[in-house]
Amino acid sequence: MKFPAEPFRIKVVEPIKITSSEERDELIRKAGYNIFLLPAESIYIDLLTDSGTSAMSDNQWAGIMLGDESYAGSKNYYHFDQTIRDIFGFEHIIPTHQGRVAENLLFSNLLKQGDVVPNNIHFDTTRANVEYHQAVALDCVIDQARIPSEPHPFKGNMDIEKLEAVIAKYGAPRLPLIMITVTNNSGGGQPVSMQNIREVKAVAQKYNIPLIFDACRFAENAFFIKEREDGYEDKSIKEIVREMFSHADGCTMSAKKDGLVNIGGFLALNNAKLAEKITNMLILIEGFPTYGGLAGRDLEAIARGLQEVLDENYLRFRINQTRYLGEMLIREDIPIIQPVGGHAVYIDARSLLPHIPQAEFPGQSLVIELYKQAGIRAVEIGTLMFGGLDPQTGKERFPELELVRLAIPRRVYTSMHMQYVAEAIIEIARNRSALRGLEIVYQAQMLRHFTARLKPKAN
Ligand SMILES: *Cc1c(COP(=O)(O)O)cnc(C)c1O
């Protein structure tokens, strides 16, 4: 199937505003050339993130009406708890209002100064949460992941030798956990194979280090395993998910991704003692253990979303819609990360705009042009997001990749919207020499991309 037709029909519509390019020039200038500071109403197609932007199903909305808002022991909590234990197989489920709270709770209880946390690639909030605890966040992804055109089927895989080298260098006691991000968001939404999961688990077990998954896109990862890994073609998504997580000691989850909801998350653990400690902290910062910062109705929507996301027809559409956008760009020689990942298409801005040096944010330059030309919001994942001063050395750091991410909200845009996006990018690429770099006029110390203000470099 080449054209990924939607496996749903539309029952409610949300009109989107059409702005002129003059209006957008003014809006982006006022926003300090930072798309996080734009009013969302001024955006035609919003590909900033796939986080919390999903369209819920009629079944989920029906669940919202069945919210039990009891302070303690809401029936929706029991449904939420049971569903997660059934899908993932963990013992203790701690609801949180977002994924990063799950990270914070976990790291606050596990990390101390000088500890080291390996991951395939840490997501930005994960890295920030690790560094906040004065620990070191290390990326141990396979080398192929750093080469945008390398067609490896599981580019999210951890490099086992790198992992072993980290353990040899720092010693197992300084590694309170090993993480794997499925799919690997910051590396292009690339999957991790079951075999790699087993290999990482074997290392973790050898040194008695807990293995925790960053599970945000667990169902998309499972679909890739079914599609690409020998021996899984006849297994159901649910069976694959169960097997993946049977190798982990717990997970952090942002339900805003594969939970198909607009808010929510959880931390799941098998270690009862740790879960108890964290639950007490949850009461301090999020809320009572049976709601953890969420309303009863939110818990219900998550429980239903987690079941829906396992539907293979949904996942096939989801993955193919992303691939469809990517393939339209590949046909016009736009450099993107290949193979196309699960939730987003990542443009390699450094090869598209070689005339803009890394210090002048080539990715951000493309992001700004996309908004000005077509009302599309994408996001830079490059020097603006991951550069800045290294907390260890105090020196300016540059990431290996300068990417522009077009993240696709789940069940929100049609394949025709994807064609519009592709055409806009192809048009900009034709006139690429006109694009200029930017410089920062204000930045915060951490997670600077959210609030930084920039201005175009003078010619
Ligand atoms: C979104 C995300 C997080 C953080 O979740 P929030 O719900 O945004 O706090 C952590 N890890 C990965 C891989 C993510 O994509």
Tab-separated table of C-alpha atoms and ligand atoms in Angstrom:
chain	number	residue	atom	x	y	z
A	1	MET	CA	0.000	0.000	0.000
A	2	LYS	CA	1.663	3.203	-1.149
A	3	PHE	CA	-0.923	5.757	-0.070
A	4	PRO	CA	-1.552	5.362	3.651
A	5	ALA	CA	-5.309	5.852	3.928
A	6	GLU	CA	-6.640	6.564	7.414
A	7	PRO	CA	-8.138	3.585	9.327
A	8	PHE	CA	-10.709	5.917	10.925
A	9	ARG	CA	-13.299	8.412	9.803
A	10	ILE	CA	-13.712	11.933	11.103
A	11	LYS	CA	-16.582	12.707	13.481
A	12	VAL	CA	-15.521	16.068	14.924
A	13	VAL	CA	-13.464	18.708	13.137
A	14	GLU	CA	-11.331	21.543	14.444
A	15	PRO	CA	-10.954	24.424	11.959
A	16	ILE	CA	-7.414	25.742	11.503
A	17	LYS	CA	-6.595	29.354	10.841
A	18	ILE	CA	-4.924	30.433	7.606
A	19	THR	CA	-2.492	33.344	8.029
A	20	SER	CA	-0.643	35.390	5.417
A	21	SER	CA	3.125	35.270	5.081
A	22	GLU	CA	3.267	38.964	6.132
A	23	GLU	CA	1.434	38.100	9.349
A	24	ARG	CA	3.799	35.204	9.959
A	25	ASP	CA	6.918	37.359	9.392
A	26	GLU	CA	5.686	39.693	12.104
A	27	LEU	CA	4.667	36.886	14.476
A	28	ILE	CA	7.989	35.071	14.256
A	29	ARG	CA	9.946	38.290	14.787
A	30	LYS	CA	7.892	38.988	17.922
A	31	ALA	CA	8.531	35.409	19.070
A	32	GLY	CA	12.296	36.003	18.984
A	33	TYR	CA	12.661	33.511	16.132
A	34	ASN	CA	11.727	30.767	18.551
A	35	ILE	CA	8.778	28.627	17.443
A	36	PHE	CA	8.075	27.655	21.075
A	37	LEU	CA	7.062	31.290	21.655
A	38	LEU	CA	4.521	31.459	18.806
A	39	PRO	CA	0.782	31.470	19.463
A	40	ALA	CA	-0.360	28.016	18.287
A	41	GLU	CA	-3.390	29.598	16.639
A	42	SER	CA	-1.112	31.147	14.050
A	43	ILE	CA	0.071	27.737	12.832
A	44	TYR	CA	-1.465	25.864	9.920
A	45	ILE	CA	0.156	22.447	10.417
A	46	ASP	CA	1.763	21.890	13.777
A	47	LEU	CA	4.530	19.310	13.673
A	48	LEU	CA	6.306	20.642	16.764
A	49	THR	CA	5.747	17.407	18.607
A	50	ASP	CA	3.784	14.188	18.723
A	51	SER	CA	3.586	14.636	22.497
A	52	GLY	CA	0.144	15.265	23.941
A	53	THR	CA	-1.165	16.188	20.497
A	54	SER	CA	-3.005	12.949	19.664
A	55	ALA	CA	-6.663	12.888	18.713
A	56	MET	CA	-8.561	10.706	21.159
A	57	SER	CA	-11.057	8.140	19.881
A	58	ASP	CA	-14.803	8.158	20.518
A	59	ASN	CA	-14.113	5.287	22.928
A	60	GLN	CA	-11.642	7.417	24.908
A	61	TRP	CA	-14.014	10.389	25.005
A	62	ALA	CA	-16.736	8.069	26.249
A	63	GLY	CA	-14.301	6.990	28.980
A	64	ILE	CA	-13.784	10.645	29.935
A	65	MET	CA	-17.485	10.803	30.807
A	66	LEU	CA	-17.010	7.836	33.120
A	67	GLY	CA	-14.350	9.592	35.185
A	68	ASP	CA	-14.598	8.735	38.878
A	69	GLU	CA	-13.151	11.777	40.621
A	70	SER	CA	-12.902	10.245	44.082
A	71	TYR	CA	-9.803	11.472	45.892
A	72	ALA	CA	-8.698	7.930	46.705
A	73	GLY	CA	-9.424	4.591	45.043
A	74	SER	CA	-11.063	5.885	41.851
A	75	LYS	CA	-12.338	3.017	39.706
A	76	ASN	CA	-10.408	4.484	36.774
A	77	TYR	CA	-7.192	4.031	38.730
A	78	TYR	CA	-7.870	0.312	39.048
A	79	HIS	CA	-8.528	0.105	35.309
A	80	PHE	CA	-5.322	2.080	34.613
A	81	ASP	CA	-3.255	-0.070	36.986
A	82	GLN	CA	-4.642	-3.344	35.643
A	83	THR	CA	-4.200	-2.345	32.001
A	84	ILE	CA	-0.566	-1.360	32.478
A	85	ARG	CA	0.254	-4.487	34.433
A	86	ASP	CA	-1.440	-6.575	31.761
A	87	ILE	CA	0.391	-4.916	28.848
A	88	PHE	CA	3.849	-4.413	30.366
A	89	GLY	CA	3.962	-7.043	33.092
A	90	PHE	CA	5.347	-4.802	35.858
A	91	GLU	CA	4.301	-5.073	39.505
A	92	HIS	CA	4.090	-1.483	40.733
A	93	ILE	CA	2.501	1.311	38.715
A	94	ILE	CA	2.915	4.924	39.800
A	95	PRO	CA	0.779	7.459	37.889
A	96	THR	CA	2.373	10.828	37.073
A	97	HIS	CA	1.134	13.787	35.096
A	98	GLN	CA	3.977	13.551	32.543
A	99	GLY	CA	6.924	11.368	31.645
A	100	ARG	CA	9.498	13.738	33.082
A	101	VAL	CA	8.017	13.426	36.565
A	102	ALA	CA	8.480	9.676	36.333
A	103	GLU	CA	12.123	10.387	35.403
A	104	ASN	CA	12.552	12.871	38.225
A	105	LEU	CA	11.042	10.517	40.814
A	106	LEU	CA	13.214	7.648	39.652
A	107	PHE	CA	16.460	9.619	39.449
A	108	SER	CA	15.859	11.443	42.745
A	109	ASN	CA	15.801	8.060	44.422
A	110	LEU	CA	18.601	6.375	42.489
A	111	LEU	CA	21.203	8.930	41.455
A	112	LYS	CA	23.907	10.681	43.391
A	113	GLN	CA	26.666	13.040	42.334
A	114	GLY	CA	29.158	11.463	39.940
A	115	ASP	CA	26.913	8.566	38.921
A	116	VAL	CA	26.685	7.602	35.272
A	117	VAL	CA	23.584	6.688	33.268
A	118	PRO	CA	24.055	5.062	29.870
A	119	ASN	CA	21.192	5.160	27.352
A	120	ASN	CA	21.051	4.614	23.606
A	121	ILE	CA	20.459	8.382	23.339
A	122	HIS	CA	19.009	10.345	26.245
A	123	PHE	CA	15.977	12.414	25.397
A	124	ASP	CA	16.347	16.100	26.379
A	125	THR	CA	14.264	15.939	29.586
A	126	THR	CA	15.990	12.692	30.557
A	127	ARG	CA	19.443	14.177	30.054
A	128	ALA	CA	18.433	17.316	31.971
A	129	ASN	CA	17.027	15.252	34.844
A	130	VAL	CA	20.219	13.168	35.028
A	131	GLU	CA	22.456	16.255	34.941
A	132	TYR	CA	20.262	18.006	37.507
A	133	HIS	CA	21.278	15.240	39.911
A	134	GLN	CA	24.938	15.936	39.053
A	135	ALA	CA	25.220	12.619	37.293
A	136	VAL	CA	26.553	12.040	33.786
A	137	ALA	CA	24.212	11.102	30.921
A	138	LEU	CA	26.095	8.978	28.363
A	139	ASP	CA	24.841	7.987	24.911
A	140	CYS	CA	25.933	4.518	23.801
A	141	VAL	CA	23.980	4.122	20.571
A	142	ILE	CA	25.561	2.183	17.677
A	143	ASP	CA	27.783	4.260	15.373
A	144	GLN	CA	25.430	3.749	12.409
A	145	ALA	CA	22.858	5.904	14.223
A	146	ARG	CA	25.112	8.934	13.675
A	147	ILE	CA	25.125	8.515	9.899
A	148	PRO	CA	21.828	9.914	8.594
A	149	SER	CA	21.841	7.923	5.342
A	150	GLU	CA	22.828	4.561	6.887
A	151	PRO	CA	19.899	2.192	6.275
A	152	HIS	CA	20.243	0.021	9.411
A	153	PRO	CA	16.868	-1.515	10.382
A	154	PHE	CA	17.426	-0.952	14.127
A	155	LYS	CA	19.340	2.289	14.392
A	156	GLY	CA	18.172	2.750	17.971
A	157	ASN	CA	20.282	-0.202	19.153
A	158	MET	CA	22.717	0.189	22.007
A	159	ASP	CA	26.364	-0.515	21.196
A	160	ILE	CA	27.161	-3.363	23.587
A	161	GLU	CA	30.917	-2.720	23.431
A	162	LYS	CA	30.424	0.949	24.315
A	163	LEU	CA	28.198	-0.077	27.195
A	164	GLU	CA	30.785	-2.559	28.459
A	165	ALA	CA	33.476	0.110	28.123
A	166	VAL	CA	31.432	2.561	30.234
A	167	ILE	CA	31.038	-0.075	32.951
A	168	ALA	CA	34.756	-0.896	32.806
A	169	LYS	CA	35.692	2.784	33.031
A	170	TYR	CA	33.404	3.884	35.865
A	171	GLY	CA	32.703	0.594	37.644
A	172	ALA	CA	29.253	-0.927	38.035
A	173	PRO	CA	28.539	0.696	41.444
A	174	ARG	CA	28.495	4.113	39.763
A	175	LEU	CA	25.783	2.976	37.340
A	176	PRO	CA	22.526	2.834	39.345
A	177	LEU	CA	20.647	2.009	36.133
A	178	ILE	CA	20.954	1.442	32.396
A	179	MET	CA	18.280	2.938	30.155
A	180	ILE	CA	17.040	2.123	26.664
A	181	THR	CA	14.759	4.569	24.856
A	182	VAL	CA	12.191	2.819	22.617
A	183	THR	CA	11.954	4.110	19.986
A	184	ASN	CA	15.047	6.304	20.150
A	185	ASN	CA	13.501	9.780	19.841
A	186	SER	CA	16.652	11.920	19.717
A	187	GLY	CA	18.292	9.583	17.220
A	188	GLY	CA	15.425	9.849	14.737
A	189	GLY	CA	12.607	7.758	16.235
A	190	GLN	CA	14.602	4.632	15.403
A	191	PRO	CA	13.664	1.244	16.849
A	192	VAL	CA	15.630	-1.068	19.103
A	193	SER	CA	15.617	-4.760	18.171
A	194	MET	CA	14.537	-7.545	20.508
A	195	GLN	CA	17.959	-9.083	20.122
A	196	ASN	CA	19.628	-5.870	21.248
A	197	ILE	CA	17.277	-5.653	24.224
A	198	ARG	CA	18.298	-9.200	25.173
A	199	GLU	CA	21.988	-8.328	24.823
A	200	VAL	CA	21.698	-5.188	26.961
A	201	LYS	CA	19.785	-7.212	29.534
A	202	ALA	CA	22.558	-9.797	29.637
A	203	VAL	CA	25.117	-7.066	30.388
A	204	ALA	CA	22.868	-5.468	32.996
A	205	GLN	CA	22.346	-8.831	34.641
A	206	LYS	CA	26.056	-9.639	34.633
A	207	TYR	CA	26.786	-6.501	36.653
A	208	ASN	CA	23.531	-6.526	38.588
A	209	ILE	CA	22.405	-3.133	37.244
A	210	PRO	CA	18.665	-2.444	36.818
A	211	LEU	CA	17.507	-1.952	33.214
A	212	ILE	CA	14.830	0.702	32.782
A	213	PHE	CA	13.078	1.503	29.509
A	214	ASP	CA	12.074	4.971	28.432
A	215	ALA	CA	8.874	3.500	26.993
A	216	CYS	CA	7.195	6.509	25.346
A	217	ARG	CA	6.873	4.864	21.906
A	218	PHE	CA	6.769	1.219	22.939
A	219	ALA	CA	4.025	0.216	20.466
A	220	GLU	CA	5.755	1.846	17.496
A	221	ASN	CA	8.945	0.001	18.463
A	222	ALA	CA	7.017	-3.275	18.671
A	223	PHE	CA	5.561	-2.686	15.200
A	224	PHE	CA	9.065	-2.252	13.752
A	225	ILE	CA	10.157	-5.499	15.418
A	226	LYS	CA	7.204	-7.269	13.835
A	227	GLU	CA	8.037	-5.748	10.461
A	228	ARG	CA	11.810	-6.205	10.504
A	229	GLU	CA	13.032	-8.837	12.933
A	230	ASP	CA	13.103	-12.547	12.112
A	231	GLY	CA	10.723	-14.643	14.132
A	232	TYR	CA	8.270	-11.871	15.007
A	233	GLU	CA	6.175	-11.565	11.839
A	234	ASP	CA	3.425	-13.813	13.214
A	235	LYS	CA	3.408	-12.485	16.769
A	236	SER	CA	0.812	-9.948	17.913
A	237	ILE	CA	1.945	-6.463	18.948
A	238	LYS	CA	0.860	-7.248	22.483
A	239	GLU	CA	3.013	-10.383	22.594
A	240	ILE	CA	6.003	-8.447	21.285
A	241	VAL	CA	5.488	-5.665	23.839
A	242	ARG	CA	5.245	-8.226	26.628
A	243	GLU	CA	8.479	-9.844	25.522
A	244	MET	CA	10.308	-6.506	25.208
A	245	PHE	CA	9.355	-5.463	28.719
A	246	SER	CA	10.011	-8.890	30.235
A	247	HIS	CA	13.683	-7.917	29.957
A	248	ALA	CA	13.273	-4.643	31.875
A	249	ASP	CA	13.073	-3.934	35.592
A	250	GLY	CA	10.791	-0.980	35.042
A	251	CYS	CA	9.968	1.885	32.725
A	252	THR	CA	9.248	5.585	32.593
A	253	MET	CA	6.388	6.483	30.297
A	254	SER	CA	4.906	9.605	28.818
A	255	ALA	CA	1.342	8.595	27.923
A	256	LYS	CA	1.316	11.721	25.744
A	257	LYS	CA	2.965	9.562	23.078
A	258	ASP	CA	1.800	5.963	22.708
A	259	GLY	CA	-0.824	6.415	25.426
A	260	LEU	CA	-2.835	8.377	22.813
A	261	VAL	CA	-3.806	11.059	25.341
A	262	ASN	CA	-3.151	14.737	25.860
A	263	ILE	CA	-1.689	14.453	29.359
A	264	GLY	CA	-0.387	11.702	31.609
A	265	GLY	CA	2.415	9.300	32.323
A	266	PHE	CA	3.627	6.691	34.742
A	267	LEU	CA	6.586	4.984	36.321
A	268	ALA	CA	6.447	1.193	36.490
A	269	LEU	CA	8.782	-0.906	38.618
A	270	ASN	CA	9.240	-4.442	39.881
A	271	ASN	CA	11.315	-3.420	42.902
A	272	ALA	CA	8.799	-3.110	45.766
A	273	LYS	CA	11.099	-1.212	48.131
A	274	LEU	CA	12.005	1.390	45.519
A	275	ALA	CA	8.357	1.716	44.469
A	276	GLU	CA	7.369	2.353	48.078
A	277	LYS	CA	9.996	5.076	48.528
A	278	ILE	CA	8.952	6.726	45.294
A	279	THR	CA	5.259	6.516	46.134
A	280	ASN	CA	5.909	8.477	49.319
A	281	MET	CA	7.685	11.125	47.289
A	282	LEU	CA	4.823	11.090	44.765
A	283	ILE	CA	2.448	12.165	47.526
A	284	LEU	CA	4.734	15.095	48.253
A	285	ILE	CA	5.062	16.389	44.692
A	286	GLU	CA	2.244	14.960	42.515
A	287	GLY	CA	-0.649	13.667	44.568
A	288	PHE	CA	-2.183	10.645	46.202
A	289	PRO	CA	-0.936	7.313	44.750
A	290	THR	CA	-4.241	6.513	43.030
A	291	TYR	CA	-4.209	9.636	40.883
A	292	GLY	CA	-0.647	11.004	40.792
A	293	GLY	CA	-1.386	14.442	39.363
A	294	LEU	CA	-4.158	13.286	37.037
A	295	ALA	CA	-7.947	13.375	37.112
A	296	GLY	CA	-9.842	10.071	37.200
A	297	ARG	CA	-11.027	10.751	33.660
A	298	ASP	CA	-7.417	11.105	32.472
A	299	LEU	CA	-6.534	7.717	33.931
A	300	GLU	CA	-9.459	6.199	32.047
A	301	ALA	CA	-8.417	7.800	28.754
A	302	ILE	CA	-4.887	6.427	29.233
A	303	ALA	CA	-6.135	2.919	30.011
A	304	ARG	CA	-8.219	2.949	26.822
A	305	GLY	CA	-5.476	4.599	24.749
A	306	LEU	CA	-2.903	1.987	25.753
A	307	GLN	CA	-5.215	-0.739	24.489
A	308	GLU	CA	-5.991	1.088	21.233
A	309	VAL	CA	-2.361	1.739	20.426
A	310	LEU	CA	-1.745	-2.025	20.212
A	311	ASP	CA	-4.098	-2.251	17.201
A	312	GLU	CA	-2.049	-3.325	14.226
A	313	ASN	CA	-4.195	-1.475	11.676
A	314	TYR	CA	-3.648	1.733	13.582
A	315	LEU	CA	0.113	1.135	13.854
A	316	ARG	CA	0.452	0.227	10.183
A	317	PHE	CA	-1.222	3.490	9.209
A	318	ARG	CA	0.804	5.436	11.734
A	319	ILE	CA	4.185	4.130	10.634
A	320	ASN	CA	3.279	4.296	6.935
A	321	GLN	CA	2.018	7.873	7.146
A	322	THR	CA	5.361	8.959	8.583
A	323	ARG	CA	7.192	6.922	5.953
A	324	TYR	CA	5.010	8.439	3.215
A	325	LEU	CA	6.113	11.948	4.136
A	326	GLY	CA	9.734	10.795	4.297
A	327	GLU	CA	9.602	9.099	0.913
A	328	MET	CA	8.180	12.177	-0.805
A	329	LEU	CA	11.250	14.079	0.483
A	330	ILE	CA	13.719	11.329	-0.458
A	331	ARG	CA	12.406	11.355	-4.038
A	332	GLU	CA	13.403	15.031	-4.255
A	333	ASP	CA	16.834	14.405	-2.694
A	334	ILE	CA	16.071	16.164	0.576
A	335	PRO	CA	18.548	14.634	3.057
A	336	ILE	CA	16.630	12.908	5.843
A	337	ILE	CA	17.465	10.260	8.399
A	338	GLN	CA	16.939	6.863	6.851
A	339	PRO	CA	15.171	4.619	7.283
A	340	VAL	CA	12.261	6.870	8.280
A	341	GLY	CA	11.505	6.559	12.011
A	342	GLY	CA	8.206	5.934	13.715
A	343	HIS	CA	6.829	9.271	14.823
A	344	ALA	CA	8.730	11.839	12.824
A	345	VAL	CA	10.763	12.694	9.770
A	346	TYR	CA	14.139	14.221	10.546
A	347	ILE	CA	15.780	16.479	7.998
A	348	ASP	CA	19.567	16.608	8.065
A	349	ALA	CA	19.902	20.395	8.105
A	350	ARG	CA	23.692	20.365	7.974
A	351	SER	CA	23.753	18.667	4.596
A	352	LEU	CA	20.765	20.626	3.299
A	353	LEU	CA	22.293	23.975	4.338
A	354	PRO	CA	26.069	23.482	4.230
A	355	HIS	CA	26.599	27.248	3.891
A	356	ILE	CA	25.343	27.857	7.469
A	357	PRO	CA	27.902	26.939	10.180
A	358	GLN	CA	26.757	24.932	13.209
A	359	ALA	CA	27.291	27.913	15.501
A	360	GLU	CA	24.642	29.772	13.464
A	361	PHE	CA	21.908	27.143	13.884
A	362	PRO	CA	21.265	25.744	10.393
A	363	GLY	CA	18.359	23.662	11.718
A	364	GLN	CA	16.678	26.671	13.288
A	365	SER	CA	17.110	28.594	10.045
A	366	LEU	CA	15.118	25.921	8.198
A	367	VAL	CA	12.489	25.811	10.952
A	368	ILE	CA	11.946	29.560	10.697
A	369	GLU	CA	11.673	29.433	6.910
A	370	LEU	CA	9.097	26.627	7.057
A	371	TYR	CA	6.918	28.700	9.324
A	372	LYS	CA	7.319	31.873	7.293
A	373	GLN	CA	6.685	30.189	3.950
A	374	ALA	CA	4.002	27.650	4.810
A	375	GLY	CA	2.711	28.108	8.358
A	376	ILE	CA	4.270	24.776	9.352
A	377	ARG	CA	5.854	24.405	12.773
A	378	ALA	CA	8.788	21.988	13.012
A	379	VAL	CA	11.464	21.867	15.693
A	380	GLU	CA	15.234	22.051	15.691
A	381	ILE	CA	17.075	19.159	17.336
A	382	GLY	CA	20.619	20.354	17.043
A	383	THR	CA	22.834	23.046	18.495
A	384	LEU	CA	19.963	25.135	19.837
A	385	MET	CA	18.549	22.146	21.747
A	386	PHE	CA	21.702	20.284	22.724
A	387	GLY	CA	24.478	22.849	22.398
A	388	GLY	CA	25.326	25.465	25.016
A	389	LEU	CA	27.901	25.178	27.744
A	390	ASP	CA	28.924	21.716	28.912
A	391	PRO	CA	28.290	21.519	32.691
A	392	GLN	CA	31.475	19.424	33.117
A	393	THR	CA	33.988	21.328	31.000
A	394	GLY	CA	32.351	24.757	30.725
A	395	LYS	CA	33.026	24.741	26.976
A	396	GLU	CA	30.602	25.307	24.099
A	397	ARG	CA	29.391	21.934	22.830
A	398	PHE	CA	28.017	20.935	19.450
A	399	PRO	CA	25.929	17.828	18.797
A	400	GLU	CA	26.933	15.484	16.005
A	401	LEU	CA	23.655	15.958	14.162
A	402	GLU	CA	21.795	19.116	13.175
A	403	LEU	CA	18.269	17.893	12.670
A	404	VAL	CA	14.891	19.425	11.979
A	405	ARG	CA	12.136	17.203	13.256
A	406	LEU	CA	8.704	17.015	11.670
A	407	ALA	CA	6.826	15.132	14.378
A	408	ILE	CA	3.481	13.772	13.355
A	409	PRO	CA	0.623	13.930	15.857
A	410	ARG	CA	-1.299	10.664	16.096
A	411	ARG	CA	-4.575	10.456	14.157
A	412	VAL	CA	-4.669	14.254	13.631
A	413	TYR	CA	-3.526	15.056	10.098
A	414	THR	CA	-4.471	13.358	6.849
A	415	SER	CA	-2.109	12.110	4.201
A	416	MET	CA	-3.102	15.160	2.122
A	417	HIS	CA	-1.676	17.369	4.883
A	418	MET	CA	1.536	15.371	4.543
A	419	GLN	CA	1.653	16.185	0.824
A	420	TYR	CA	1.334	19.890	1.603
A	421	VAL	CA	4.236	19.642	4.052
A	422	ALA	CA	6.410	17.801	1.548
A	423	GLU	CA	5.734	20.378	-1.158
A	424	ALA	CA	6.627	23.266	1.164
A	425	ILE	CA	9.951	21.675	2.091
A	426	ILE	CA	10.816	20.858	-1.501
A	427	GLU	CA	10.140	24.485	-2.476
A	428	ILE	CA	12.371	25.824	0.330
A	429	ALA	CA	15.137	23.404	-0.630
A	430	ARG	CA	15.075	24.786	-4.173
A	431	ASN	CA	15.835	28.246	-2.788
A	432	ARG	CA	18.113	27.100	0.005
A	433	SER	CA	20.952	29.516	-0.743
A	434	ALA	CA	18.703	32.384	0.419
A	435	LEU	CA	18.552	30.996	3.983
A	436	ARG	CA	20.709	32.714	6.636
A	437	GLY	CA	21.970	31.704	10.073
A	438	LEU	CA	20.831	33.092	13.429
A	439	GLU	CA	22.399	34.261	16.669
A	440	ILE	CA	21.153	34.012	20.240
A	441	VAL	CA	20.234	37.209	22.080
A	442	TYR	CA	18.903	35.536	25.252
A	443	GLN	CA	19.283	32.030	26.688
A	444	ALA	CA	18.532	30.173	29.928
A	445	GLN	CA	21.074	27.849	31.558
A	446	MET	CA	19.139	24.609	31.069
A	447	LEU	CA	16.845	23.458	28.256
A	448	ARG	CA	17.572	26.766	26.540
A	449	HIS	CA	15.667	25.983	23.335
A	450	PHE	CA	12.314	26.462	25.061
A	451	THR	CA	12.842	30.128	25.929
A	452	ALA	CA	15.815	31.387	23.908
A	453	ARG	CA	15.402	34.503	21.766
A	454	LEU	CA	17.321	34.796	18.513
A	455	LYS	CA	17.803	37.134	15.608
A	456	PRO	CA	18.826	36.582	11.994
A	457	LYS	CA	22.529	37.097	11.276
A	458	ALA	CA	23.242	40.225	9.286
A	459	ASN	CA	24.179	39.520	5.668
B	1	LIG	C1	8.387	13.041	25.675
B	1	LIG	C2	9.484	12.225	26.138
B	1	LIG	C3	9.874	12.238	27.480
B	1	LIG	C4	9.266	13.163	28.515
B	1	LIG	O1	7.877	13.027	28.646
B	1	LIG	P1	6.928	14.285	29.015
B	1	LIG	O2	5.574	13.689	29.111
B	1	LIG	O3	7.072	15.274	27.923
B	1	LIG	O4	7.395	14.826	30.321
B	1	LIG	C5	10.892	11.374	27.855
B	1	LIG	N1	11.507	10.584	26.962
B	1	LIG	C6	11.163	10.550	25.653
B	1	LIG	C7	11.859	9.634	24.715
B	1	LIG	C8	10.156	11.366	25.201
B	1	LIG	O5	9.835	11.348	23.910
